[in-house]
Amino acid sequence: MTSETTPAIGIDEKALKDINAGLAQTLADTFTLYLKTHGYHWNVTGPHFRSLHLMLEEQYQALFEATDDLAERMRALGDKAPGSMAEMLELATITDREPTDDAMQMVKNLQRDHEAIASTIRPLSEAADEAGDGATADLYNARLDFHEQTAWMLRSFAS
């Protein structure tokens, strides 16, 4: 994303650029996973319909809220957040569309995506902390906790 101005908050310009690049990717992955989860919520069928429908609703709502937190952190750090589907798809590292009618495949796809995002976030959190950006590290750590816990829930559901 293009920087507006570099805020004078005690983090050097290169570190801010790197932090914002990580936030943009995390935002894109989160938004992509939000859409996938919401789509699965709409289309899940089968004997576990009600429990999966409700679980996926909780997950997509949490993912949607997280997109706002991530975008607002980018704005606080002087950058613009990606705001179009084209930008999200360009930045995302997870697959945006995996249609399936099999509820357990939906669960496995989402589990894999949550684990992938957690793997991506861990080093970003460490880098933000090393740059003196505790607020971003805290945001990442909250996201890490969510993705790891959600992956565990999905893994448990599928076993």
GROMACS .gro file of C-alpha atoms in nm, residues 41-123:
model
   83
   41HIS     CA    1  -2.198  -2.113   0.637
   42TRP     CA    2  -2.453  -2.039   0.366
   43ASN     CA    3  -2.403  -2.367   0.182
   44VAL     CA    4  -2.336  -2.631   0.447
   45THR     CA    5  -2.576  -2.927   0.447
   46GLY     CA    6  -2.597  -3.267   0.606
   47PRO     CA    7  -2.642  -3.424   0.946
   48HIS     CA    8  -2.424  -3.163   1.120
   49PHE     CA    9  -2.595  -2.869   0.953
   50ARG     CA   10  -2.712  -2.683   1.262
   51SER     CA   11  -2.394  -2.716   1.466
   52LEU     CA   12  -2.169  -2.628   1.171
   53HIS     CA   13  -2.394  -2.345   1.055
   54LEU     CA   14  -2.378  -2.186   1.401
   55MET     CA   15  -2.005  -2.249   1.449
   56LEU     CA   16  -1.922  -2.101   1.109
   57GLU     CA   17  -2.137  -1.796   1.185
   58GLU     CA   18  -1.937  -1.731   1.503
   59GLN     CA   19  -1.616  -1.768   1.307
   60TYR     CA   20  -1.706  -1.540   1.016
   61GLN     CA   21  -1.831  -1.272   1.254
   62ALA     CA   22  -1.501  -1.281   1.445
   63LEU     CA   23  -1.305  -1.271   1.118
   64PHE     CA   24  -1.505  -0.972   0.995
   65GLU     CA   25  -1.440  -0.781   1.317
   66ALA     CA   26  -1.070  -0.860   1.286
   67THR     CA   27  -1.054  -0.707   0.938
   68ASP     CA   28  -1.153  -0.373   1.088
   69ASP     CA   29  -0.889  -0.398   1.362
   70LEU     CA   30  -0.617  -0.482   1.111
   71ALA     CA   31  -0.717  -0.205   0.868
   72GLU     CA   32  -0.738   0.054   1.145
   73ARG     CA   33  -0.393  -0.047   1.271
   74MET     CA   34  -0.254   0.016   0.923
   75ARG     CA   35  -0.419   0.358   0.922
   76ALA     CA   36  -0.271   0.437   1.265
   77LEU     CA   37   0.071   0.347   1.124
   78GLY     CA   38   0.029   0.591   0.834
   79ASP     CA   39  -0.067   0.355   0.553
   80LYS     CA   40  -0.381   0.289   0.355
   81ALA     CA   41  -0.550  -0.047   0.396
   82PRO     CA   42  -0.639  -0.258   0.092
   83GLY     CA   43  -1.003  -0.192   0.015
   84SER     CA   44  -1.100  -0.387  -0.294
   85MET     CA   45  -1.143  -0.753  -0.378
   86ALA     CA   46  -0.866  -0.720  -0.638
   87GLU     CA   47  -0.624  -0.592  -0.373
   88MET     CA   48  -0.731  -0.859  -0.125
   89LEU     CA   49  -0.683  -1.139  -0.378
   90GLU     CA   50  -0.347  -1.001  -0.488
   91LEU     CA   51  -0.218  -0.994  -0.129
   92ALA     CA   52  -0.383  -1.308   0.011
   93THR     CA   53  -0.180  -1.625   0.050
   94ILE     CA   54  -0.475  -1.857   0.113
   95THR     CA   55  -0.704  -1.990  -0.159
   96ASP     CA   56  -1.010  -1.773  -0.197
   97ARG     CA   57  -1.251  -2.030  -0.341
   98GLU     CA   58  -1.277  -2.400  -0.272
   99PRO     CA   59  -1.634  -2.500  -0.346
  100THR     CA   60  -1.746  -2.829  -0.199
  101ASP     CA   61  -2.073  -2.988  -0.094
  102ASP     CA   62  -1.897  -3.204   0.165
  103ALA     CA   63  -1.929  -3.049   0.510
  104MET     CA   64  -1.623  -3.229   0.647
  105GLN     CA   65  -1.415  -3.104   0.354
  106MET     CA   66  -1.532  -2.751   0.436
  107VAL     CA   67  -1.413  -2.804   0.794
  108LYS     CA   68  -1.076  -2.940   0.678
  109ASN     CA   69  -1.027  -2.653   0.432
  110LEU     CA   70  -1.097  -2.396   0.702
  111GLN     CA   71  -0.875  -2.574   0.954
  112ARG     CA   72  -0.586  -2.570   0.708
  113ASP     CA   73  -0.642  -2.199   0.637
  114HIS     CA   74  -0.650  -2.104   1.005
  115GLU     CA   75  -0.328  -2.297   1.062
  116ALA     CA   76  -0.167  -2.128   0.761
  117ILE     CA   77  -0.260  -1.782   0.885
  118ALA     CA   78  -0.130  -1.866   1.233
  119SER     CA   79   0.200  -1.976   1.078
  120THR     CA   80   0.222  -1.648   0.888
  121ILE     CA   81   0.132  -1.431   1.187
  122ARG     CA   82   0.382  -1.577   1.435
  123PRO     CA   83   0.697  -1.427   1.274
   0.00000   0.00000   0.00000
